[in-house]
mmCIF file of C-alpha atoms and ligand atoms in Angstrom:
data_model
loop_
_atom_site.group_PDB
_atom_site.id
_atom_site.type_symbol
_atom_site.label_atom_id
_atom_site.label_comp_id
_atom_site.label_asym_id
_atom_site.label_seq_id
_atom_site.Cartn_x
_atom_site.Cartn_y
_atom_site.Cartn_z
ATOM 1 C CA MET C 988 0.234 -0.038 -0.012
ATOM 2 C CA GLY C 989 1.596 3.612 -1.200
ATOM 3 C CA LYS C 990 1.728 6.213 1.179
ATOM 4 C CA SER C 991 -1.070 8.821 0.868
ATOM 5 C CA LYS C 992 -0.512 12.360 -0.721
ATOM 6 C CA VAL C 993 -0.828 15.362 1.649
ATOM 7 C CA LEU C 994 -1.823 18.758 1.337
ATOM 8 C CA VAL C 995 -1.013 20.994 4.224
ATOM 9 C CA VAL C 996 -3.279 24.156 4.472
ATOM 10 C CA GLY C 997 -1.415 26.592 6.716
ATOM 11 C CA GLY C 998 1.906 25.291 6.105
ATOM 12 C CA THR C 999 4.134 28.317 6.995
ATOM 13 C CA GLY C 1000 2.643 28.441 10.258
ATOM 14 C CA TYR C 1001 3.746 27.566 13.579
ATOM 15 C CA ILE C 1002 2.326 24.228 14.032
ATOM 16 C CA GLY C 1003 2.061 24.015 10.142
ATOM 17 C CA LYS C 1004 5.528 24.250 9.000
ATOM 18 C CA ARG C 1005 6.408 21.108 11.446
ATOM 19 C CA ILE C 1006 3.788 19.120 9.792
ATOM 20 C CA VAL C 1007 5.057 19.810 6.451
ATOM 21 C CA LYS C 1008 8.601 18.577 7.508
ATOM 22 C CA ALA C 1009 7.134 15.773 9.349
ATOM 23 C CA SER C 1010 4.951 14.567 6.131
ATOM 24 C CA LEU C 1011 8.169 14.858 3.967
ATOM 25 C CA GLU C 1012 10.563 13.051 6.464
ATOM 26 C CA GLU C 1013 7.598 9.935 6.637
ATOM 27 C CA GLY C 1014 7.884 9.700 2.800
ATOM 28 C CA HIS C 1015 4.546 11.152 1.763
ATOM 29 C CA GLU C 1016 4.177 13.277 -1.548
ATOM 30 C CA THR C 1017 3.823 16.327 0.266
ATOM 31 C CA TYR C 1018 1.806 19.416 -1.172
ATOM 32 C CA VAL C 1019 1.650 22.786 0.607
ATOM 33 C CA LEU C 1020 -0.826 25.384 -0.081
ATOM 34 C CA GLN C 1021 0.264 28.731 -1.262
ATOM 35 C CA ARG C 1022 -2.130 31.775 -1.120
ATOM 36 C CA PRO C 1023 -1.680 34.944 -3.245
ATOM 37 C CA GLU C 1024 -2.489 36.862 -0.410
ATOM 38 C CA ILE C 1025 0.727 36.263 1.337
ATOM 39 C CA GLY C 1026 1.870 38.885 -1.111
ATOM 40 C CA LEU C 1027 5.004 40.947 -0.045
ATOM 41 C CA ASP C 1028 5.448 38.499 2.871
ATOM 42 C CA ILE C 1029 8.926 37.483 2.259
ATOM 43 C CA ASP C 1030 9.501 35.186 5.366
ATOM 44 C CA LYS C 1031 6.372 33.058 4.148
ATOM 45 C CA LEU C 1032 7.424 32.825 0.491
ATOM 46 C CA GLN C 1033 10.951 31.860 1.607
ATOM 47 C CA ILE C 1034 9.449 29.162 4.001
ATOM 48 C CA LEU C 1035 7.256 27.975 0.807
ATOM 49 C CA LEU C 1036 10.373 27.829 -1.389
ATOM 50 C CA SER C 1037 12.402 26.035 1.166
ATOM 51 C CA PHE C 1038 9.786 23.396 1.373
ATOM 52 C CA LYS C 1039 9.895 23.220 -2.493
ATOM 53 C CA LYS C 1040 13.793 22.522 -2.160
ATOM 54 C CA GLN C 1041 12.895 19.923 0.472
ATOM 55 C CA GLY C 1042 10.819 18.096 -2.323
ATOM 56 C CA ALA C 1043 7.550 19.577 -1.471
ATOM 57 C CA ARG C 1044 4.986 20.663 -4.314
ATOM 58 C CA LEU C 1045 3.406 24.126 -3.896
ATOM 59 C CA VAL C 1046 -0.283 24.631 -4.951
ATOM 60 C CA GLN C 1047 -1.484 27.945 -5.891
ATOM 61 C CA ALA C 1048 -5.077 28.541 -4.411
ATOM 62 C CA SER C 1049 -7.142 31.240 -2.609
ATOM 63 C CA PHE C 1050 -9.710 31.021 -0.068
ATOM 64 C CA SER C 1051 -11.612 33.525 -1.912
ATOM 65 C CA ASP C 1052 -11.521 31.108 -4.753
ATOM 66 C CA HIS C 1053 -13.678 28.004 -4.259
ATOM 67 C CA ARG C 1054 -12.658 26.506 -7.649
ATOM 68 C CA SER C 1055 -8.979 27.065 -6.856
ATOM 69 C CA LEU C 1056 -9.675 25.349 -3.476
ATOM 70 C CA VAL C 1057 -11.500 22.234 -5.025
ATOM 71 C CA ASP C 1058 -8.584 21.726 -7.616
ATOM 72 C CA ALA C 1059 -6.073 21.701 -4.788
ATOM 73 C CA VAL C 1060 -7.813 19.237 -2.644
ATOM 74 C CA LYS C 1061 -8.433 17.045 -5.822
ATOM 75 C CA LYS C 1062 -4.579 16.383 -5.986
ATOM 76 C CA VAL C 1063 -4.388 14.613 -2.656
ATOM 77 C CA ASP C 1064 -5.899 11.869 -0.506
ATOM 78 C CA VAL C 1065 -5.314 13.638 3.176
ATOM 79 C CA VAL C 1066 -5.664 17.412 3.707
ATOM 80 C CA ILE C 1067 -4.245 18.903 7.062
ATOM 81 C CA CYS C 1068 -5.396 22.291 8.120
ATOM 82 C CA THR C 1069 -3.210 23.980 10.776
ATOM 83 C CA MET C 1070 -5.430 27.477 10.421
ATOM 84 C CA SER C 1071 -4.478 30.016 12.899
ATOM 85 C CA GLY C 1072 -6.305 29.666 16.279
ATOM 86 C CA VAL C 1073 -3.938 31.906 18.883
ATOM 87 C CA HIS C 1074 -5.479 35.164 19.444
ATOM 88 C CA PHE C 1075 -2.474 37.395 19.821
ATOM 89 C CA ARG C 1076 -1.316 36.097 16.306
ATOM 90 C CA SER C 1077 -4.397 35.614 14.318
ATOM 91 C CA HIS C 1078 -7.910 33.581 14.574
ATOM 92 C CA ASN C 1079 -9.483 32.663 11.734
ATOM 93 C CA LEU C 1080 -10.657 28.808 12.336
ATOM 94 C CA LEU C 1081 -13.997 29.571 10.704
ATOM 95 C CA VAL C 1082 -12.204 30.312 7.171
ATOM 96 C CA GLN C 1083 -11.941 26.487 7.414
ATOM 97 C CA LEU C 1084 -15.627 26.018 6.446
ATOM 98 C CA LYS C 1085 -14.783 27.205 3.026
ATOM 99 C CA LEU C 1086 -11.808 24.376 3.089
ATOM 100 C CA VAL C 1087 -14.817 21.865 4.205
ATOM 101 C CA GLU C 1088 -17.022 23.046 1.141
ATOM 102 C CA ALA C 1089 -14.154 22.327 -1.402
ATOM 103 C CA ILE C 1090 -13.218 19.011 0.262
ATOM 104 C CA LYS C 1091 -17.122 18.011 0.150
ATOM 105 C CA GLU C 1092 -17.522 18.917 -3.723
ATOM 106 C CA ALA C 1093 -13.945 17.327 -4.734
ATOM 107 C CA GLY C 1094 -15.373 14.304 -3.100
ATOM 108 C CA ASN C 1095 -12.068 12.257 -3.251
ATOM 109 C CA VAL C 1096 -10.372 13.299 0.280
ATOM 110 C CA LYS C 1097 -9.921 9.906 2.405
ATOM 111 C CA ARG C 1098 -9.043 12.012 5.543
ATOM 112 C CA PHE C 1099 -9.295 15.571 6.791
ATOM 113 C CA LEU C 1100 -7.654 16.727 9.854
ATOM 114 C CA PRO C 1101 -9.080 20.404 10.677
ATOM 115 C CA SER C 1102 -7.141 22.691 13.029
ATOM 116 C CA GLU C 1103 -7.427 21.490 16.391
ATOM 117 C CA PHE C 1104 -4.251 20.593 18.076
ATOM 118 C CA GLY C 1105 -5.159 21.764 21.570
ATOM 119 C CA MET C 1106 -7.668 20.720 24.102
ATOM 120 C CA ASP C 1107 -10.668 18.504 23.110
ATOM 121 C CA PRO C 1108 -13.481 21.157 21.914
ATOM 122 C CA ALA C 1109 -15.970 18.475 22.564
ATOM 123 C CA ARG C 1110 -15.341 18.284 26.065
ATOM 124 C CA MET C 1111 -15.468 22.189 26.480
ATOM 125 C CA GLY C 1112 -19.164 22.815 26.492
ATOM 126 C CA ASN C 1113 -18.916 24.697 29.702
ATOM 127 C CA ALA C 1114 -15.763 26.901 28.900
ATOM 128 C CA ILE C 1115 -15.840 30.453 30.059
ATOM 129 C CA GLU C 1116 -15.983 33.488 28.268
ATOM 130 C CA PRO C 1117 -14.444 34.903 26.159
ATOM 131 C CA GLY C 1118 -12.110 31.904 25.784
ATOM 132 C CA ARG C 1119 -14.920 29.266 24.873
ATOM 133 C CA VAL C 1120 -14.893 31.160 21.393
ATOM 134 C CA THR C 1121 -11.767 28.757 20.276
ATOM 135 C CA PHE C 1122 -13.783 25.472 21.209
ATOM 136 C CA ASP C 1123 -17.139 27.123 19.686
ATOM 137 C CA GLU C 1124 -15.598 27.533 16.377
ATOM 138 C CA LYS C 1125 -13.661 24.157 16.322
ATOM 139 C CA MET C 1126 -16.965 22.576 17.245
ATOM 140 C CA LYS C 1127 -18.740 24.402 14.113
ATOM 141 C CA VAL C 1128 -15.760 23.229 11.827
ATOM 142 C CA ARG C 1129 -16.473 19.468 13.288
ATOM 143 C CA LYS C 1130 -20.291 19.744 12.753
ATOM 144 C CA ALA C 1131 -19.571 20.697 8.954
ATOM 145 C CA ILE C 1132 -17.370 17.894 8.423
ATOM 146 C CA GLU C 1133 -19.521 15.281 10.018
ATOM 147 C CA GLU C 1134 -22.611 16.607 8.254
ATOM 148 C CA ALA C 1135 -20.727 16.324 4.739
ATOM 149 C CA ASN C 1136 -19.678 12.834 5.647
ATOM 150 C CA ILE C 1137 -15.925 13.817 5.336
ATOM 151 C CA PRO C 1138 -13.741 11.092 7.216
ATOM 152 C CA PHE C 1139 -11.685 12.649 9.655
ATOM 153 C CA THR C 1140 -9.197 12.562 12.450
ATOM 154 C CA TYR C 1141 -9.050 14.924 15.256
ATOM 155 C CA VAL C 1142 -5.689 15.589 17.110
ATOM 156 C CA SER C 1143 -5.998 16.551 20.609
ATOM 157 C CA ALA C 1144 -2.352 17.765 21.134
ATOM 158 C CA ASN C 1145 -2.403 19.264 24.663
ATOM 159 C CA CYS C 1146 0.055 22.006 25.638
ATOM 160 C CA PHE C 1147 2.383 22.870 23.311
ATOM 161 C CA ALA C 1148 5.919 23.030 24.751
ATOM 162 C CA GLY C 1149 6.720 26.453 23.226
ATOM 163 C CA TYR C 1150 3.844 28.167 24.968
ATOM 164 C CA PHE C 1151 3.791 26.084 28.051
ATOM 165 C CA VAL C 1152 7.086 24.480 29.186
ATOM 166 C CA GLY C 1153 9.985 27.083 28.427
ATOM 167 C CA ASN C 1154 7.965 29.641 30.702
ATOM 168 C CA LEU C 1155 7.168 27.167 33.328
ATOM 169 C CA SER C 1156 3.529 27.751 32.309
ATOM 170 C CA GLN C 1157 3.596 31.707 33.164
ATOM 171 C CA MET C 1158 1.230 33.822 31.262
ATOM 172 C CA CYS C 1159 2.837 36.701 28.986
ATOM 173 C CA THR C 1160 6.501 35.169 28.634
ATOM 174 C CA LEU C 1161 7.985 32.384 26.751
ATOM 175 C CA LEU C 1162 11.164 32.084 29.164
ATOM 176 C CA PRO C 1163 11.881 31.130 32.385
ATOM 177 C CA PRO C 1164 11.637 34.042 34.822
ATOM 178 C CA ALA C 1165 15.111 35.930 35.425
ATOM 179 C CA THR C 1166 14.019 36.445 38.957
ATOM 180 C CA ASP C 1167 13.019 32.991 39.730
ATOM 181 C CA ASN C 1168 9.705 33.951 40.973
ATOM 182 C CA VAL C 1169 6.902 31.782 39.891
ATOM 183 C CA THR C 1170 3.054 31.772 40.022
ATOM 184 C CA VAL C 1171 1.653 28.214 40.975
ATOM 185 C CA TYR C 1172 -1.855 27.730 39.842
ATOM 186 C CA GLY C 1173 -3.826 26.668 42.793
ATOM 187 C CA ASP C 1174 -1.945 23.457 44.621
ATOM 188 C CA GLY C 1175 -0.134 23.326 41.580
ATOM 189 C CA ASN C 1176 -0.937 19.460 41.648
ATOM 190 C CA VAL C 1177 -3.283 19.189 38.636
ATOM 191 C CA LYS C 1178 -1.875 17.141 35.938
ATOM 192 C CA VAL C 1179 -1.325 18.613 32.331
ATOM 193 C CA VAL C 1180 0.392 17.284 29.061
ATOM 194 C CA PHE C 1181 2.944 18.676 27.517
ATOM 195 C CA VAL C 1182 3.985 18.003 23.995
ATOM 196 C CA ASP C 1183 7.270 19.169 21.883
ATOM 197 C CA GLU C 1184 5.821 20.389 18.583
ATOM 198 C CA ASP C 1185 8.127 18.328 16.479
ATOM 199 C CA ASP C 1186 6.353 15.316 18.218
ATOM 200 C CA VAL C 1187 2.977 16.941 17.594
ATOM 201 C CA ALA C 1188 3.548 16.948 14.095
ATOM 202 C CA ARG C 1189 5.515 13.460 14.152
ATOM 203 C CA TYR C 1190 2.091 11.838 15.743
ATOM 204 C CA THR C 1191 -0.039 13.748 13.609
ATOM 205 C CA ILE C 1192 1.438 12.402 10.145
ATOM 206 C CA LYS C 1193 1.377 8.997 11.682
ATOM 207 C CA THR C 1194 -2.703 9.093 12.019
ATOM 208 C CA ILE C 1195 -3.161 9.894 8.626
ATOM 209 C CA ASP C 1196 -3.059 6.549 7.033
ATOM 210 C CA ASP C 1197 -4.054 4.485 10.099
ATOM 211 C CA PRO C 1198 -7.486 2.981 10.041
ATOM 212 C CA ARG C 1199 -7.528 2.793 13.818
ATOM 213 C CA THR C 1200 -7.620 6.587 13.745
ATOM 214 C CA LEU C 1201 -10.484 7.186 10.947
ATOM 215 C CA ASN C 1202 -13.404 9.232 12.624
ATOM 216 C CA LYS C 1203 -11.507 9.264 15.888
ATOM 217 C CA THR C 1204 -9.607 11.867 18.239
ATOM 218 C CA VAL C 1205 -6.266 10.937 18.905
ATOM 219 C CA TYR C 1206 -5.063 12.128 22.036
ATOM 220 C CA LEU C 1207 -1.311 12.801 22.810
ATOM 221 C CA ARG C 1208 -0.551 11.853 26.131
ATOM 222 C CA PRO C 1209 3.051 10.651 26.202
ATOM 223 C CA PRO C 1210 3.256 9.101 29.608
ATOM 224 C CA ASP C 1211 6.387 10.744 30.772
ATOM 225 C CA ASN C 1212 5.029 14.222 29.964
ATOM 226 C CA ILE C 1213 1.910 13.881 32.287
ATOM 227 C CA LEU C 1214 2.929 16.289 34.842
ATOM 228 C CA SER C 1215 1.899 18.840 37.350
ATOM 229 C CA GLN C 1216 3.274 22.305 37.430
ATOM 230 C CA ARG C 1217 5.054 21.180 40.596
ATOM 231 C CA GLN C 1218 6.753 18.371 38.820
ATOM 232 C CA LEU C 1219 7.603 20.998 35.923
ATOM 233 C CA PHE C 1220 9.185 23.355 38.571
ATOM 234 C CA GLU C 1221 11.202 20.541 39.914
ATOM 235 C CA LYS C 1222 12.828 19.570 36.312
ATOM 236 C CA TRP C 1223 13.927 23.233 36.107
ATOM 237 C CA GLU C 1224 15.243 23.631 39.665
ATOM 238 C CA LYS C 1225 17.268 20.173 39.029
ATOM 239 C CA LEU C 1226 18.658 21.483 35.755
ATOM 240 C CA SER C 1227 19.353 25.063 36.944
ATOM 241 C CA GLY C 1228 20.143 24.372 40.326
ATOM 242 C CA LYS C 1229 18.203 27.295 41.661
ATOM 243 C CA GLN C 1230 15.046 27.236 43.833
ATOM 244 C CA LEU C 1231 12.172 28.868 42.346
ATOM 245 C CA ARG C 1232 10.263 31.128 44.738
ATOM 246 C CA LYS C 1233 6.576 30.195 44.254
ATOM 247 C CA SER C 1234 3.518 32.109 45.310
ATOM 248 C CA THR C 1235 0.107 30.798 44.731
ATOM 249 C CA LEU C 1236 -2.689 32.218 42.910
ATOM 250 C CA SER C 1237 -6.069 31.295 43.707
ATOM 251 C CA GLU C 1238 -8.796 30.305 41.108
ATOM 252 C CA HIS C 1239 -10.780 33.345 41.961
ATOM 253 C CA ASP C 1240 -7.833 35.504 41.626
ATOM 254 C CA LEU C 1241 -6.923 34.340 38.204
ATOM 255 C CA LEU C 1242 -10.079 34.902 36.958
ATOM 256 C CA SER C 1243 -10.597 38.290 38.309
ATOM 257 C CA SER C 1244 -6.995 39.291 36.640
ATOM 258 C CA MET C 1245 -9.076 39.093 33.336
ATOM 259 C CA LYS C 1246 -10.765 42.467 33.877
ATOM 260 C CA GLY C 1247 -8.193 45.012 32.337
ATOM 261 C CA LEU C 1248 -6.565 42.576 30.248
ATOM 262 C CA ASP C 1249 -6.828 42.751 26.251
ATOM 263 C CA TYR C 1250 -8.943 40.319 24.542
ATOM 264 C CA ALA C 1251 -6.172 37.993 23.373
ATOM 265 C CA GLN C 1252 -5.020 37.691 27.025
ATOM 266 C CA GLN C 1253 -8.681 37.177 28.326
ATOM 267 C CA VAL C 1254 -8.858 34.130 25.863
ATOM 268 C CA GLY C 1255 -5.810 32.857 27.462
ATOM 269 C CA VAL C 1256 -6.564 33.395 30.862
ATOM 270 C CA GLY C 1257 -9.709 31.097 30.401
ATOM 271 C CA HIS C 1258 -7.579 28.508 28.649
ATOM 272 C CA PHE C 1259 -5.406 28.566 31.799
ATOM 273 C CA TYR C 1260 -7.976 28.116 34.245
ATOM 274 C CA HIS C 1261 -9.361 25.184 32.416
ATOM 275 C CA ILE C 1262 -6.077 23.386 32.054
ATOM 276 C CA PHE C 1263 -4.298 24.197 35.513
ATOM 277 C CA TYR C 1264 -7.350 24.303 37.861
ATOM 278 C CA GLU C 1265 -10.309 22.367 36.311
ATOM 279 C CA GLY C 1266 -7.837 19.971 34.909
ATOM 280 C CA CYS C 1267 -9.331 19.531 31.862
ATOM 281 C CA LEU C 1268 -6.474 17.564 29.876
ATOM 282 C CA THR C 1269 -6.419 14.788 32.315
ATOM 283 C CA ASN C 1270 -9.809 14.689 34.000
ATOM 284 C CA PHE C 1271 -11.214 11.960 31.892
ATOM 285 C CA GLU C 1272 -10.495 8.602 30.290
ATOM 286 C CA ILE C 1273 -10.264 8.240 26.462
ATOM 287 C CA GLY C 1274 -13.274 6.635 25.385
ATOM 288 C CA GLU C 1275 -14.610 4.601 22.355
ATOM 289 C CA ASP C 1276 -14.247 7.805 20.034
ATOM 290 C CA GLY C 1277 -10.739 8.059 21.010
ATOM 291 C CA GLU C 1278 -7.075 6.565 20.669
ATOM 292 C CA GLU C 1279 -4.201 7.648 22.536
ATOM 293 C CA ALA C 1280 -1.103 8.370 20.249
ATOM 294 C CA SER C 1281 1.922 7.167 22.530
ATOM 295 C CA GLN C 1282 0.304 3.710 22.754
ATOM 296 C CA LEU C 1283 -0.540 3.446 18.990
ATOM 297 C CA TYR C 1284 2.869 4.543 17.997
ATOM 298 C CA PRO C 1285 5.214 3.499 20.763
ATOM 299 C CA ASP C 1286 8.054 3.707 18.177
ATOM 300 C CA VAL C 1287 7.946 7.519 18.422
ATOM 301 C CA ASN C 1288 10.659 8.267 20.918
ATOM 302 C CA TYR C 1289 9.136 11.801 22.112
ATOM 303 C CA THR C 1290 11.002 14.395 23.722
ATOM 304 C CA ARG C 1291 10.999 14.513 27.638
ATOM 305 C CA MET C 1292 10.329 18.001 29.372
ATOM 306 C CA ASP C 1293 13.522 17.835 31.045
ATOM 307 C CA ASP C 1294 15.298 17.555 27.667
ATOM 308 C CA TYR C 1295 13.501 20.359 26.465
ATOM 309 C CA LEU C 1296 14.116 22.637 29.066
ATOM 310 C CA LYS C 1297 17.757 22.419 28.494
ATOM 311 C CA ILE C 1298 18.008 24.750 25.856
ATOM 312 C CA PHE C 1299 16.901 27.469 28.314
ATOM 313 C CA LEU C 1300 19.945 26.936 30.723
HETATM 314 P P1 NDP I 2154 -0.399 30.220 13.321
HETATM 315 O O1 NDP I 2154 -0.919 31.518 13.678
HETATM 316 O O2 NDP I 2154 0.847 30.128 13.048
HETATM 317 O O3 NDP I 2154 -1.448 30.440 11.757
HETATM 318 C C1 NDP I 2154 -1.386 29.290 10.657
HETATM 319 C C2 NDP I 2154 -1.839 29.569 9.491
HETATM 320 O O4 NDP I 2154 -2.874 29.901 9.258
HETATM 321 C C3 NDP I 2154 -0.992 30.694 8.655
HETATM 322 O O5 NDP I 2154 0.124 30.442 8.459
HETATM 323 C C4 NDP I 2154 -1.572 31.174 7.315
HETATM 324 O O6 NDP I 2154 -1.567 29.757 6.665
HETATM 325 C C5 NDP I 2154 -3.114 30.551 8.092
HETATM 326 N N1 NDP I 2154 -4.055 31.747 7.957
HETATM 327 C C6 NDP I 2154 -4.057 32.505 8.697
HETATM 328 N N2 NDP I 2154 -5.046 33.673 8.400
HETATM 329 C C7 NDP I 2154 -5.579 33.090 7.317
HETATM 330 C C8 NDP I 2154 -6.815 33.403 6.491
HETATM 331 N N3 NDP I 2154 -7.170 34.746 6.498
HETATM 332 N N4 NDP I 2154 -7.064 32.560 5.210
HETATM 333 C C9 NDP I 2154 -6.275 31.540 4.926
HETATM 334 N N5 NDP I 2154 -5.274 31.220 6.066
HETATM 335 C C10 NDP I 2154 -4.935 31.781 6.991
HETATM 336 O O7 NDP I 2154 -1.143 29.175 13.926
HETATM 337 P P2 NDP I 2154 -1.047 28.077 14.955
HETATM 338 O O8 NDP I 2154 0.039 27.262 14.356
HETATM 339 O O9 NDP I 2154 -0.559 28.989 16.073
HETATM 340 O O10 NDP I 2154 -2.137 27.456 15.393
HETATM 341 C C11 NDP I 2154 -2.700 26.267 14.704
HETATM 342 C C12 NDP I 2154 -3.572 25.492 15.808
HETATM 343 O O11 NDP I 2154 -2.885 24.894 16.667
HETATM 344 C C13 NDP I 2154 -4.931 26.075 15.947
HETATM 345 O O12 NDP I 2154 -5.795 25.752 15.895
HETATM 346 C C14 NDP I 2154 -4.596 26.481 17.569
HETATM 347 O O13 NDP I 2154 -5.654 26.716 18.420
HETATM 348 C C15 NDP I 2154 -3.529 25.488 17.762
HETATM 349 N N6 NDP I 2154 -2.599 25.717 18.834
HETATM 350 C C16 NDP I 2154 -2.398 24.775 20.121
HETATM 351 C C17 NDP I 2154 -1.419 25.279 20.879
HETATM 352 C C18 NDP I 2154 -1.280 24.350 21.951
HETATM 353 O O14 NDP I 2154 -0.775 24.736 23.052
HETATM 354 N N7 NDP I 2154 -1.934 23.032 22.010
HETATM 355 C C19 NDP I 2154 -0.788 26.565 20.970
HETATM 356 C C20 NDP I 2154 -0.891 26.917 19.711
HETATM 357 C C21 NDP I 2154 -1.796 26.776 18.882
HETATM 358 P P3 NDP I 2154 -0.491 30.373 5.374
HETATM 359 O O15 NDP I 2154 0.724 29.497 5.532
HETATM 360 O O16 NDP I 2154 -1.088 29.859 3.844
HETATM 361 O O17 NDP I 2154 0.073 31.820 5.280
HETATM 362 C C1 GO6 I 2155 -2.907 27.997 23.134
HETATM 363 C C2 GO6 I 2155 -1.174 31.497 26.067
HETATM 364 C C3 GO6 I 2155 0.186 31.670 26.357
HETATM 365 C C4 GO6 I 2155 -2.002 32.543 26.033
HETATM 366 C C5 GO6 I 2155 -4.831 24.901 23.811
HETATM 367 C C6 GO6 I 2155 -1.592 33.627 26.733
HETATM 368 C C7 GO6 I 2155 -5.817 25.950 21.920
HETATM 369 C C8 GO6 I 2155 -5.810 25.276 22.947
HETATM 370 C C9 GO6 I 2155 -3.892 23.389 25.348
HETATM 371 O O1 GO6 I 2155 -0.940 29.634 22.148
HETATM 372 O O2 GO6 I 2155 -5.099 30.454 25.108
HETATM 373 O O3 GO6 I 2155 1.894 33.217 27.599
HETATM 374 O O4 GO6 I 2155 -4.825 23.625 24.488
HETATM 375 O O5 GO6 I 2155 -0.049 35.059 27.995
HETATM 376 O O6 GO6 I 2155 -6.800 24.081 22.773
HETATM 377 C C10 GO6 I 2155 -2.063 30.406 23.831
HETATM 378 C C11 GO6 I 2155 -3.120 29.451 23.661
HETATM 379 C C12 GO6 I 2155 -1.594 29.906 25.189
HETATM 380 C C13 GO6 I 2155 -0.963 30.571 23.012
HETATM 381 C C14 GO6 I 2155 -4.197 29.382 25.039
HETATM 382 C C15 GO6 I 2155 -4.265 27.060 23.418
HETATM 383 C C16 GO6 I 2155 -4.136 25.788 23.727
HETATM 384 C C17 GO6 I 2155 -4.783 27.163 22.240
HETATM 385 C C18 GO6 I 2155 0.693 32.555 26.977
HETATM 386 C C19 GO6 I 2155 -0.268 33.802 27.104
HETATM 387 C C20 GO6 I 2155 2.692 32.298 27.200
#
């Protein structure tokens, strides 16, 4: 059985570029959408050209030209969309509805992976405002996919290390605190799941030709990376040889800190609340509609978070 042909939509983005790389490495014929709207964005163009050098095929298409999208998806078996969904960058998750329309009309796509890669939006029905917008929009896209009978896989990637580990899960920074002062969310013992972005991409590519993941949600829960915030602190203390000074932030104080923040940070506070107080990444068992990636693909030697943190020393 040959490897499926893959189209990545959003290939120059943060997680998208890693997915293109993983797809090429895994030996898939890899297509990357090239949008005319990138215009003079020379960084995006250079990324696309470097993919081409590595063997990817660039496909011109625009979200404002339905035919071009249909023609693009007709070239492949699998479509992976990594559309933006981080508010302080840009958030265009609903633009994916046009891609769903195109996939429906083309009729050839054997698997579609929409832009998910975080918490499972199906479990976030009671999420707080305004952060719930992320989950509501992802659920709208799911509904359109399922109503169109498009075969899918949803990847629930949990916390990207770049946004949650280097900063010891502190907001508004991506680095360990220079002062060694850190905020502990509640008792700091709620279990969270951290995943290196390259591993997110590797697991994602593994799912696309796998009959076990057809119409399922794949949760990334590499066992050594299921950690509480306190366990993450310990790893950093061991590596750096320094004690962190920890101050506790109550659930109430986190939520009231939302007032006065800009919209993007309010979204972030809501997400941090669900992850670090409610424990939404780990407070459930994976059921019939789900699979766990490290069990499906034990050959992936995922990055452990003490190794990940070394780069910050
Ligand atoms: P980016 O902000 O990097 O954007 C990805 C791509 O979206 C862009 O490169 C661009 O594609 C495309 N895009 C943006 N605007 C438009 C538009 N108007 N029309 C068409 N395409 C557009 O996204 P991320 O990689 O940060 O996020 C991807 C997913 O990952 C989201 O679902 C997000 O929620 C999730 N995520 C999860 C995290 C976690 O910790 N679990 C952390 C961060 C994100 P092009 O290449 O064509 O220019
Ligand atoms: C990542 C963030 C980091 C927000 C998800 C504000 C969707 C998800 C784990 O990427 O809002 O400082 O699941 O000040 O389903 C952002 C979002 C995290 C940025 C969460 C995300 C995670 C989106 C911040 C900040 C580091």
